[in-house]
Short mmCIF file of C-alpha atoms in Angstrom, two decimals:
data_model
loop_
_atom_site.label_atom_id
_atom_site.label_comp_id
_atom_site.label_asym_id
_atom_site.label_seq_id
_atom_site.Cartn_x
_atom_site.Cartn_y
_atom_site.Cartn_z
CA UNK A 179 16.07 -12.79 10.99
CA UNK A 180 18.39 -15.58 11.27
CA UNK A 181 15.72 -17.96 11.70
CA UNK A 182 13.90 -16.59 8.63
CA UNK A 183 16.57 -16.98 6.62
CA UNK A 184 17.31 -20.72 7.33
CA UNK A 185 13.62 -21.26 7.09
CA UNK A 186 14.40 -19.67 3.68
CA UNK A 187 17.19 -22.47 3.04
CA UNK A 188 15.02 -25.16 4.12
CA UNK A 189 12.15 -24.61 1.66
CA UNK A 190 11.70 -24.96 -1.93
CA UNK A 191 14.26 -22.69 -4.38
CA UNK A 192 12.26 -22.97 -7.57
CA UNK A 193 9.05 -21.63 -8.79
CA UNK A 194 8.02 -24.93 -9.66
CA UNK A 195 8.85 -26.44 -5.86
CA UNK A 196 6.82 -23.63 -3.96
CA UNK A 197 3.83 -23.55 -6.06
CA UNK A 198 3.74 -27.20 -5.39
CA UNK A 199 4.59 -27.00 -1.70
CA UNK A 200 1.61 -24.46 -1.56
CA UNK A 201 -0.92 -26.81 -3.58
CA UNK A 202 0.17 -29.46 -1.47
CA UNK A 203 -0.74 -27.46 2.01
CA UNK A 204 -3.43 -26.25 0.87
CA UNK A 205 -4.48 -30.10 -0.19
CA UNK A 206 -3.32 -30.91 3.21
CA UNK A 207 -5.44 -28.30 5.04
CA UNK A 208 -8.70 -29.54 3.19
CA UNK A 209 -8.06 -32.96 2.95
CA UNK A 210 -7.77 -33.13 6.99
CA UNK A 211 -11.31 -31.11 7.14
CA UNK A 212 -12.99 -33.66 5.20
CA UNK A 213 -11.19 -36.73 7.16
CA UNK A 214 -12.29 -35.38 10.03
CA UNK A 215 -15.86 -34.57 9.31
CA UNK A 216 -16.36 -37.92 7.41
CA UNK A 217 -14.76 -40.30 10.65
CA UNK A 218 -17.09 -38.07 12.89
CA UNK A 219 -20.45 -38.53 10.75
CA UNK A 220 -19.56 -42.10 11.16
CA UNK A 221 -19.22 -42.22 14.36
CA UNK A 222 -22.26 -40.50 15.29
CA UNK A 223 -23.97 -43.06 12.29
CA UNK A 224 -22.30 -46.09 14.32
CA UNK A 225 -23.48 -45.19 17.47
CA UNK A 226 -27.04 -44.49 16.17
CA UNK A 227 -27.00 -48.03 14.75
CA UNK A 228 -25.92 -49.13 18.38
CA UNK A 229 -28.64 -47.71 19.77
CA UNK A 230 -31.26 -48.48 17.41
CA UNK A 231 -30.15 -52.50 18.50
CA UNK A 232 -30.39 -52.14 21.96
CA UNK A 233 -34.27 -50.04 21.45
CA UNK A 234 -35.48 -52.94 19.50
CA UNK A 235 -34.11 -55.77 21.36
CA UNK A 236 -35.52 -53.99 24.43
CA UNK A 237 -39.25 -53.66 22.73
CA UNK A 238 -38.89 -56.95 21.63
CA UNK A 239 -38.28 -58.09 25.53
CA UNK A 240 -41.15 -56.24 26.70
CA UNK A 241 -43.27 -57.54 24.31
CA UNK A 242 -42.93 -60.78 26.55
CA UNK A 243 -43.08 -59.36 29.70
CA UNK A 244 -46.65 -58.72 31.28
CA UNK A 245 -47.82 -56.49 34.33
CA UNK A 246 -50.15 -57.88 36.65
CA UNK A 247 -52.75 -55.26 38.53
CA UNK A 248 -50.63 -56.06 42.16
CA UNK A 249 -47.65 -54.73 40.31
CA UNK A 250 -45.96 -58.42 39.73
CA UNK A 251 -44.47 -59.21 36.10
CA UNK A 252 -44.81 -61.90 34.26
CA UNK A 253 -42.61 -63.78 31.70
CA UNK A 254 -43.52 -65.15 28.34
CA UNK A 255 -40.73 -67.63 27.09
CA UNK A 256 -40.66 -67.70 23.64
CA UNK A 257 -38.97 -70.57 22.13
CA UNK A 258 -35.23 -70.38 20.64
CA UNK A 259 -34.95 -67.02 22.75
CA UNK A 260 -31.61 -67.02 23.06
CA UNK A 261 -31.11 -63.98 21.32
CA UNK A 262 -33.19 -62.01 23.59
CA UNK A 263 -31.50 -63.30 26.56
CA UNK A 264 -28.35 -62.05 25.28
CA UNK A 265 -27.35 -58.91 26.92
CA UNK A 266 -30.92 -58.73 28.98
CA UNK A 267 -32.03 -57.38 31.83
CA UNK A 268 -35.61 -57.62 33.41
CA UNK A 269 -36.19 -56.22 36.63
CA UNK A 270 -39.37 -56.08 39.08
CA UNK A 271 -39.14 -52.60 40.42
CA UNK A 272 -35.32 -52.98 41.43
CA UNK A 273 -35.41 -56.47 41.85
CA UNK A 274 -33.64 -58.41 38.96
CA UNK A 275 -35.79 -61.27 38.09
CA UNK A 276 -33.92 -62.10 34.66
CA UNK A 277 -30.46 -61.57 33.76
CA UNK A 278 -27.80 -62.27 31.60
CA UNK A 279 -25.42 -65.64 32.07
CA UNK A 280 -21.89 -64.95 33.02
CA UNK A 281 -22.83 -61.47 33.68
CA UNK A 282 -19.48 -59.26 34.34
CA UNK A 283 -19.63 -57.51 37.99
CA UNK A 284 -19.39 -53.92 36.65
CA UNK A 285 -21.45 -54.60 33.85
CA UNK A 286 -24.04 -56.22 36.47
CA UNK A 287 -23.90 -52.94 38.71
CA UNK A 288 -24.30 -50.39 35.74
CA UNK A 289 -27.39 -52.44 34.91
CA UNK A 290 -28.60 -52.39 38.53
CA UNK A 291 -28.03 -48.41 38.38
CA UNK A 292 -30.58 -47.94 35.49
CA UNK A 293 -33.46 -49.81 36.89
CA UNK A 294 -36.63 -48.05 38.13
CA UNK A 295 -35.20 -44.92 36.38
CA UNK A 296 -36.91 -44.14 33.02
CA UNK A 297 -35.78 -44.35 29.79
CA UNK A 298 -32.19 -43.97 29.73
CA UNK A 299 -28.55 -44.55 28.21
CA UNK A 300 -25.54 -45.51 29.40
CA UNK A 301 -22.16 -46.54 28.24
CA UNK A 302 -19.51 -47.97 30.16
CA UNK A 303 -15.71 -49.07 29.53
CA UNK A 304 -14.89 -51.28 31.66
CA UNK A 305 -14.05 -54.50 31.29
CA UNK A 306 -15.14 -53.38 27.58
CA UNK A 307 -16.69 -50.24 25.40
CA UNK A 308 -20.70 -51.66 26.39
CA UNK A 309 -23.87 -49.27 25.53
CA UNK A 310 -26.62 -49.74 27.79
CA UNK A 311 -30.59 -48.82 27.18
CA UNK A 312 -33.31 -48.86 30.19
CA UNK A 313 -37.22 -49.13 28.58
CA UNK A 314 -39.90 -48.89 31.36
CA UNK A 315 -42.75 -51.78 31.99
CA UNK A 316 -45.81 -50.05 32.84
CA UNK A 317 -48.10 -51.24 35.20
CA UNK A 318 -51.67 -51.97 35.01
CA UNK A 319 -54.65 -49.72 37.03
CA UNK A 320 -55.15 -50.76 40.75
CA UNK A 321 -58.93 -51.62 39.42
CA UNK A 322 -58.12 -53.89 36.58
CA UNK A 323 -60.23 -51.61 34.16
CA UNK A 324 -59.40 -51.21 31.13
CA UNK A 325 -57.03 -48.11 31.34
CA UNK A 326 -54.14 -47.33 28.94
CA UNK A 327 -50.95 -49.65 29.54
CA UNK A 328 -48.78 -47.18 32.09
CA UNK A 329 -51.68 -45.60 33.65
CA UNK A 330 -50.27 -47.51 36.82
CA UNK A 331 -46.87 -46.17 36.51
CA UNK A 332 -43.88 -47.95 36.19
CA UNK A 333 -43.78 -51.54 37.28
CA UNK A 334 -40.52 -52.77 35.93
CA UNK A 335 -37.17 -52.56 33.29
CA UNK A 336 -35.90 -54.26 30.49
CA UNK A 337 -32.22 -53.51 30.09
CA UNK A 338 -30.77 -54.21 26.73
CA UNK A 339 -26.82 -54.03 26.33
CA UNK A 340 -24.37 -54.88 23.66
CA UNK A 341 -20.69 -54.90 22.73
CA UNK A 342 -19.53 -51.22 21.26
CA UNK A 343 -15.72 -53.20 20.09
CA UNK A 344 -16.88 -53.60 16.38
CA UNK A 345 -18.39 -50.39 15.81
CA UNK A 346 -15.19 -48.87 17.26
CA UNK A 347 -13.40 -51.43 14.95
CA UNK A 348 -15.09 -50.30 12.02
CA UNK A 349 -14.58 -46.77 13.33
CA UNK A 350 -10.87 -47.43 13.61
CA UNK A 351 -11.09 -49.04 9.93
CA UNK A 352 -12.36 -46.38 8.84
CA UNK A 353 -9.86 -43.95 9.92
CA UNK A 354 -6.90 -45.68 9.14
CA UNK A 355 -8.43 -46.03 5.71
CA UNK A 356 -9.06 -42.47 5.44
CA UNK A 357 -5.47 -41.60 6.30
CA UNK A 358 -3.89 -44.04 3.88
CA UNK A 359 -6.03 -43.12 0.83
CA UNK A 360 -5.27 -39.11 2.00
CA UNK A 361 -1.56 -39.59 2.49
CA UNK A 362 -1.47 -41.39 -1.17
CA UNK A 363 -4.05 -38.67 -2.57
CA UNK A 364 -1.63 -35.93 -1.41
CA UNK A 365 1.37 -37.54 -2.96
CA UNK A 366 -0.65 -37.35 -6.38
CA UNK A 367 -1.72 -33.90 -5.83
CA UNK A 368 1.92 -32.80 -5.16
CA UNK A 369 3.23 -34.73 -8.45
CA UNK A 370 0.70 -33.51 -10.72
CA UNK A 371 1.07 -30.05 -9.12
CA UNK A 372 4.91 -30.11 -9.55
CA UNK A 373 4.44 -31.80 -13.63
CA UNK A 374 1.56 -29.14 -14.49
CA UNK A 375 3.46 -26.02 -13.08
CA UNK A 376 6.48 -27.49 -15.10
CA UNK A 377 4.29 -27.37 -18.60
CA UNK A 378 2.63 -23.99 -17.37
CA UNK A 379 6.04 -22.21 -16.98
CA UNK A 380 7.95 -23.57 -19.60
CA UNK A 381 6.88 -20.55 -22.36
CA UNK A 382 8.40 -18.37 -19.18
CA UNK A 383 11.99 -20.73 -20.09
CA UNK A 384 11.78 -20.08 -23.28
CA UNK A 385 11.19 -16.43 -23.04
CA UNK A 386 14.57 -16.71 -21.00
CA UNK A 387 16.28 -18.23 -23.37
CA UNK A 388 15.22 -16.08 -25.99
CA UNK A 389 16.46 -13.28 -23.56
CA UNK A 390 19.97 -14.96 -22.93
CA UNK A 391 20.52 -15.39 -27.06
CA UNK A 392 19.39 -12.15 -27.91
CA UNK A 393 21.97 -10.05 -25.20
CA UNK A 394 24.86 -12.40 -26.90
CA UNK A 395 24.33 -11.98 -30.33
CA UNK A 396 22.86 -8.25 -29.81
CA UNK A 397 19.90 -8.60 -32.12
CA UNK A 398 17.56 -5.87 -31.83
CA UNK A 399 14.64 -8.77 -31.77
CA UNK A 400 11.37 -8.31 -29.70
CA UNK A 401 8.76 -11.08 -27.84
CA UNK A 402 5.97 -10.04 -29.48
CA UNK A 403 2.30 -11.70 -28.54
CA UNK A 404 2.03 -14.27 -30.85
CA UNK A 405 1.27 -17.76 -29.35
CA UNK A 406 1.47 -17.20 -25.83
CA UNK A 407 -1.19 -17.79 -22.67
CA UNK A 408 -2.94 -14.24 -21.82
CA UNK A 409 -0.53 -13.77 -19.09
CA UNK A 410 2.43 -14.06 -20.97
CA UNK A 411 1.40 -11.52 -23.56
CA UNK A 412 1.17 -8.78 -21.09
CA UNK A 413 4.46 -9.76 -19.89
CA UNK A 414 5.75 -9.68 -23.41
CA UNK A 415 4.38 -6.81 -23.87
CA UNK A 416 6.28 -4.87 -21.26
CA UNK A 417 9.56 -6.65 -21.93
CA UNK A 418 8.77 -4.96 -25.19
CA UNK A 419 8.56 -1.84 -24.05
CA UNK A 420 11.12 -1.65 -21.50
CA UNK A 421 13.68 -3.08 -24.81
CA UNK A 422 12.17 0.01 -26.86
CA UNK A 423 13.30 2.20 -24.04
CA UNK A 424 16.80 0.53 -23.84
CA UNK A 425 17.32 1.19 -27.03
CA UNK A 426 16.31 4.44 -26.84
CA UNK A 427 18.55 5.20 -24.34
CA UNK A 428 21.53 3.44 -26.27
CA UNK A 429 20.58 5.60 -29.55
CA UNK A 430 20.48 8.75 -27.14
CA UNK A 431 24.15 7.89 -25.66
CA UNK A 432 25.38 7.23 -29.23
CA UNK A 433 23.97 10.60 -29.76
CA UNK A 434 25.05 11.98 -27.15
CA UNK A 435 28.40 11.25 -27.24
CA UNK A 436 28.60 12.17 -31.42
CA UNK A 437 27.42 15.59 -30.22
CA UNK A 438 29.96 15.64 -27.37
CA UNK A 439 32.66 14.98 -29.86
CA UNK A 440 31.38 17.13 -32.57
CA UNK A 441 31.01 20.51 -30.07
CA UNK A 442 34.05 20.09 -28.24
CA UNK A 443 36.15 19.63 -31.86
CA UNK A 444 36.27 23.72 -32.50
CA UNK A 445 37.83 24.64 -29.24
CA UNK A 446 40.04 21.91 -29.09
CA UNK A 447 41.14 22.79 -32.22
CA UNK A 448 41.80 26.39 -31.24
CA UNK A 449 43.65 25.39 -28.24
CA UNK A 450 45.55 23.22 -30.75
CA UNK A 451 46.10 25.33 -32.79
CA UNK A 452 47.35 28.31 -30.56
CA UNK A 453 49.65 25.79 -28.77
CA UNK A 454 51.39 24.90 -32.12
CA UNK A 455 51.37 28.56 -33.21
CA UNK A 456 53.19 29.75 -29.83
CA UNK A 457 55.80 26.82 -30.09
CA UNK A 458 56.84 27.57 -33.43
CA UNK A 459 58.75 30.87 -33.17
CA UNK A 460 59.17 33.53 -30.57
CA UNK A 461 56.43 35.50 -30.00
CA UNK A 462 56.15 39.18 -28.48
CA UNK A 463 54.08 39.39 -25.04
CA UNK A 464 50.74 41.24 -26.92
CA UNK A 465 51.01 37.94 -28.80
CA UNK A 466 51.54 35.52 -26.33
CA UNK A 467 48.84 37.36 -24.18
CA UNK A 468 46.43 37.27 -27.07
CA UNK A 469 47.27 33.08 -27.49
CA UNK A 470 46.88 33.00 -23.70
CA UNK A 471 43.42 34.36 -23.87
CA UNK A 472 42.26 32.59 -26.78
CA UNK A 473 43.39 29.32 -24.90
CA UNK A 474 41.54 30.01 -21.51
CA UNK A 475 38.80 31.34 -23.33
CA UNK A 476 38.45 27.91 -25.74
CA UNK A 477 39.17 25.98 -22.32
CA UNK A 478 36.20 28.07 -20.70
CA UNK A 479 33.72 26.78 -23.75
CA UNK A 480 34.46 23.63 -23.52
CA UNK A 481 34.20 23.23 -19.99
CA UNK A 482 30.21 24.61 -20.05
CA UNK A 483 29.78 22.39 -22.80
CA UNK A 484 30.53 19.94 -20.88
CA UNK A 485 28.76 21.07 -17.97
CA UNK A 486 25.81 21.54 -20.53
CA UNK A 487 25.99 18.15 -21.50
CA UNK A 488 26.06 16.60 -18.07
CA UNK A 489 23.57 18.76 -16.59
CA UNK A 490 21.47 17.32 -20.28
CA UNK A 491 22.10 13.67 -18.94
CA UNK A 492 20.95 13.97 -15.32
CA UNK A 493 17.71 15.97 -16.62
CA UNK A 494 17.04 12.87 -18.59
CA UNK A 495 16.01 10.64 -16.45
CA UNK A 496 12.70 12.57 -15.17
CA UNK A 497 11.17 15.62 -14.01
CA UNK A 498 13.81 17.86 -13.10
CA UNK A 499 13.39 18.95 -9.33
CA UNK A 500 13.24 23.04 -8.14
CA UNK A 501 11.55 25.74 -9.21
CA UNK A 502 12.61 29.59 -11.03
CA UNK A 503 11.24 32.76 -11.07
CA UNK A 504 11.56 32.90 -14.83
CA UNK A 505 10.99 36.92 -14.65
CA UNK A 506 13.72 37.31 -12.47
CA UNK A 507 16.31 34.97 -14.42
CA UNK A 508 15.51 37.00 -17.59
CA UNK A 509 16.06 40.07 -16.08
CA UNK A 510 19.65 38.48 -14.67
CA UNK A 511 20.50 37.62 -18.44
CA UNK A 512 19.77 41.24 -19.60
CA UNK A 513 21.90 42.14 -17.24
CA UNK A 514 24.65 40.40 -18.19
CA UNK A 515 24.32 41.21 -21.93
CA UNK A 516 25.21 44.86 -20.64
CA UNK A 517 28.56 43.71 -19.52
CA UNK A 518 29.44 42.10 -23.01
CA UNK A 519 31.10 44.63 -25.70
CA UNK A 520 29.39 47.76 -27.12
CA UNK A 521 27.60 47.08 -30.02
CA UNK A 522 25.86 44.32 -28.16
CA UNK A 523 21.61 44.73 -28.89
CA UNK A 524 20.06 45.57 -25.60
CA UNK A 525 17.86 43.70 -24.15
CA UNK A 526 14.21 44.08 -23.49
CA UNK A 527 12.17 41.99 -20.40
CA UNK A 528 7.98 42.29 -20.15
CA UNK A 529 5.68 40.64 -18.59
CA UNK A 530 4.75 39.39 -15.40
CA UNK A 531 5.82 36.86 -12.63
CA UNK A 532 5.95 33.15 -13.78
CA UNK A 533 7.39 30.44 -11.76
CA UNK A 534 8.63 27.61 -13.53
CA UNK A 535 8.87 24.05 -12.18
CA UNK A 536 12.63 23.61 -12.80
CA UNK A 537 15.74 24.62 -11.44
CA UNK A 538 17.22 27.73 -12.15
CA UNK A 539 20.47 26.45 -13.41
CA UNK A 540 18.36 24.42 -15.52
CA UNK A 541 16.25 27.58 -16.96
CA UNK A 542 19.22 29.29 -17.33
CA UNK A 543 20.85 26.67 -19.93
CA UNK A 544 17.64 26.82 -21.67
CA UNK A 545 17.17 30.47 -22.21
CA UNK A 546 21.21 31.25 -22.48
CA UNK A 547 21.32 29.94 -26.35
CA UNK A 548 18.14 31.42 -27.28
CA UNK A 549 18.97 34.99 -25.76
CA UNK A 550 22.99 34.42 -27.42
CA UNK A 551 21.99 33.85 -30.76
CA UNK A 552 18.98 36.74 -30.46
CA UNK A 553 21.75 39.20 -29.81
CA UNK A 554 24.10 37.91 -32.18
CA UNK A 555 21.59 38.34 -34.97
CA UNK A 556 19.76 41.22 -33.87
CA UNK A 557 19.75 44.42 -35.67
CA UNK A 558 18.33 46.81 -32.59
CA UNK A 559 17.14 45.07 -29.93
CA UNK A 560 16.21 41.09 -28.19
CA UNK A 561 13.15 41.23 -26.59
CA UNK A 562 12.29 38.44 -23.64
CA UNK A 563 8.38 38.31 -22.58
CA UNK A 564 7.37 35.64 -19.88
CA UNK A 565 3.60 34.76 -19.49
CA UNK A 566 2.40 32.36 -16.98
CA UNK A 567 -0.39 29.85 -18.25
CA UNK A 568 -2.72 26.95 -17.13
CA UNK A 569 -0.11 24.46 -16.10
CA UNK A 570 2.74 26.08 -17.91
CA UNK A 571 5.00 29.25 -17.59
CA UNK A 572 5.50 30.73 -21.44
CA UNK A 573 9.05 32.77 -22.47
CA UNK A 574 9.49 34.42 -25.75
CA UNK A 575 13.05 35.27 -27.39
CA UNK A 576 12.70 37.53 -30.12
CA UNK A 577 15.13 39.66 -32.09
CA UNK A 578 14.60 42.22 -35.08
CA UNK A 579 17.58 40.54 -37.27
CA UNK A 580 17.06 38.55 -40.75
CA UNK A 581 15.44 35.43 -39.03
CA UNK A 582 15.38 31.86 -39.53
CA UNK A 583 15.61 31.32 -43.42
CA UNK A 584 13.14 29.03 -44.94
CA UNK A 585 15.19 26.34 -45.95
CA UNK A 586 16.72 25.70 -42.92
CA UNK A 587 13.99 25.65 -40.52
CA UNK A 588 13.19 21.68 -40.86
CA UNK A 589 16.95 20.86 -39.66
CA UNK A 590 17.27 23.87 -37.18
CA UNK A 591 17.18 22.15 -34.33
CA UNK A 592 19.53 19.36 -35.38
CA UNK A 593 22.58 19.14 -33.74
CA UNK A 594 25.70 20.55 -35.63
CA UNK A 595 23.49 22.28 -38.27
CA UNK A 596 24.55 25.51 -38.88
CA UNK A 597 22.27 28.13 -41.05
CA UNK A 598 25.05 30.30 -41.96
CA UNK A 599 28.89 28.65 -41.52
CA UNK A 600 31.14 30.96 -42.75
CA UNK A 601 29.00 34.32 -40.56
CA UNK A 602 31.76 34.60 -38.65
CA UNK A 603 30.22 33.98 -35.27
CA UNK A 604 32.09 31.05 -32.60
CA UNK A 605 29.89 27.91 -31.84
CA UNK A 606 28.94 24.29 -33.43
CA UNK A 607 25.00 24.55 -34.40
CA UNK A 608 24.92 22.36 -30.80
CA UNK A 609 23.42 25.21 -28.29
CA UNK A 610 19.72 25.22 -29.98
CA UNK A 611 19.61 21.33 -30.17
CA UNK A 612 20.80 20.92 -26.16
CA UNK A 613 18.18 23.61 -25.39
CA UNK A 614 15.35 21.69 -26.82
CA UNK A 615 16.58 18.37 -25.28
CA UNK A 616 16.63 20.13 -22.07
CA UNK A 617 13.50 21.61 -22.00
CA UNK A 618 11.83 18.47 -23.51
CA UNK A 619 13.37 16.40 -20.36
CA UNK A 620 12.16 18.79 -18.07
CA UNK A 621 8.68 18.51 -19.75
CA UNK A 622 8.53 21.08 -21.79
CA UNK A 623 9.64 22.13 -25.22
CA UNK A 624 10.62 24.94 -27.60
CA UNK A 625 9.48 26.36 -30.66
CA UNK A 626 10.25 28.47 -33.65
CA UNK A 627 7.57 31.14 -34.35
CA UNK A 628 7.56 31.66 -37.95
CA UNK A 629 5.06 34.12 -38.30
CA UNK A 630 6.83 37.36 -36.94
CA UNK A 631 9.77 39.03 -38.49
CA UNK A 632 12.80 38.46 -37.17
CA UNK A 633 13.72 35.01 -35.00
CA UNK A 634 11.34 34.32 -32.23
CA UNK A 635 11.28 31.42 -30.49
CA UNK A 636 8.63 30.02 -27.37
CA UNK A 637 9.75 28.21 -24.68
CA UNK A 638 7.26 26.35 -22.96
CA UNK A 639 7.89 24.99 -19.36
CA UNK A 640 5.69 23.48 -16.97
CA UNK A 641 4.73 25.34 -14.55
CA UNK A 642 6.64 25.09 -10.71
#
């Protein structure tokens, strides 16, 4: 690890620097495969040349040299043969009957080796890089007929040799040639890589910049797609739509915290206003009981308000984990409506089992408002059906009171909307509204059914 991370130091901290660093290994990689294969074709085509010398300066040779039917040779001088004399070797079955002036030891004994052998190269390097070639003199028929030329076997050698220093100097050339024109070829690559990445990334400064201004001044501005590579749209594109979700979230925390205010006003206005009432004058104990309850029970609302509201802000972030027996939770609020004062509507559960996919704390703050304002407005009796469908899990709160009038359905489900004020009844117009935000961030929603008398209202969850 700590060797990672200096390697980390070491290298390039910019986009621009490692793009470049990677064009310029990659350059390096290919570059070096091509050196190499070039300086080895030439090689091989240098040493093909050699040996193309040494084949025809040998056939030349035994053009002069003739085989006499007791196996002697005999040699033609040409005039101004100095150039075949040069590097050549005649021998008379292993006997050297020509050679070379000046004639190096070791070259002399390589030469010897080759005789009476065949066609054959050799190369030695000592005292220098030489390439030798062996070509066979045939010998005549024992009869003097006229056979082919070799029919006799092989009566002597021409040896041919020359220098291999200036096709390993033009080898050497070559190569350092090759090198120098790479080494400047990769310095142009890695410029031009570094000064085209620079051009190519400079809409992604700009973008930046745009970025930096707009969080100062607070502009609700967007990239858009409008003269940009294809690239850069799509990541304009999601900018835009991760800004559209920002926002979203900002207008749902202004929200949020207007309906926070706005619900928690009544009961801290009832605490208030107890408080002020018990501090004014003595009161008797009925009366200071009575302002005692009226205080816990305002402290009470506002504390699952708040609970409400909290549990509202962690559901809003995804799918809400767990699962509820919906059937069984309904039955558990029935039951608790029997525990509430006399003339409270009983309540009614049918249906079947239904598992939802949400928590049951969660359920529970859904269905609570529903089934509080059904028996609040109901006239006999709340009923609660749950239905499990494809995918979903389907509960229906319906009372037999006046319903949902007409003119108030569009802003029902607004917070702090209230269809009758002055009924009489506690609460803000803010328990229908968190219900529907709750179910809607679990995945779900709910609905008011306006075709059946009374209120009824579907809640539609997805299934667990």
């Amino acid at each position: 690890m700590i060797g990672q991370h200096r390697l980390q130091r070491l290298g390039p901290r910019t986009l621009r620097g490692r793009l470049a660093l990677i064009a310029l290994a990659t350059s390096v990689l290919w570059i070096a495969v091509l050196t190499t294969v070039f300086n080895l074709a030439l090689d091989s085509r240098l040493h093909g040349q050699a040996d193309e010398v040494l084949r025809t300066r040998a056939e030349a040779v035994a053009a002069t040299v003739d085989a006499r039917p007791d196996g002697r040779l005999t040699v033609r001088e040409p005039t101004e043969d100095q150039a075949l004399d040069a590097g050549v070797w005649i021998y008379e079955g292993g006997r050297a009957i020509e050679l070379p002036p000046n004639v190096p030891p070791a070259l002399q004994r390589q030469a010897d080796a080759l005789a009476g052998h065949g066609t054959r190269f050799a190369e030695t390097t000592s005292p220098s890089a030489t390439r030798f070639y062996a070509l066979p003199v045939a010998a005549l028929p024992a009869t003097g007929g006229g056979g082919e030329a070799g029919s006799g076997g092989q009566a002597g050698t021409v040896i041919t040799s020359v220098s291999l220093d200036p096709y390993v100097s033009t080898a050497d050339s070559a190569l350092a040639g090759s090198i120098a024109l790479s080494l400047v070829l990769l310095g142009g690559v890695y410029l031009l890589t570094r000064l085209v990445v620079r051009r190519a990334l400079r809409p992604v400064g700009d973008m930046s910049a745009q970025a930096a201004e707009w969080s100062k001044a607070g502009v609700a501005e967007r990239f858009g797609e409008g003269g940009r590579p294809a690239e850069l749209v799509s990541l304009a594109a999601n900018l835009d739509e991760l800004l559209d979700r920002l926002a979203a979230v900002l207008r749902h925390e202004q929200r949020q915290a207007a309906d926070i205010s706005h619900e928690l006003r009544t009961p801290l206005a009832r605490i208030t206003a107890e408080t002020e009432w018990l501090a004014r004058r003595p009161r008797t104990a009925d009366e200071q009981r009575a302002s005692h309850e009226a205080i816990a029970s305002a402290a009470a609302t506002m504390g699952r308000i708040c609970e409400t509201l909290l549990s509202e802000a962690r559901t809003r972030t995804g799918q809400t984990p767990g699962s509820c027996d919906v059937l069984a939770l309904a039955r558990e609020l029935a039951r608790r409506g029997t525990d509430g004062p006399p003339r409270t509507p009983p309540v009614e559960v049918r249906g079947g089992p239904a598992t939802a996919g949400v928590s049951t704390a969660l359920a529970e703050r859904i269905l609570s408002p529903l089934l509080d304002n059904a028996r609040r407005y109901a006239a006999h009796t709340v009923v609660i059906e749950c239905a499990a469908t494809t995918g979903a899990v389907r509960v229906t709160v319906a009372d037999d009171g006046p319903g949902v009038p007409v003119e108030f359905r569009d802003s029902l489900f607004e917070p702090g909307r209230r269809a009758t004020p002055g009924d009489g009844h506690d609460g803000a117009g803010l328990g229908l509204a968190l219900a529907r935000r709750l179910a809607r961030a679990a995945g779900g929603d709910i609905a008011l059914d306006a075709g059946h008398a009374g209120a009824r209202f579907t809640v539609t969850l997805p299934a667990g």
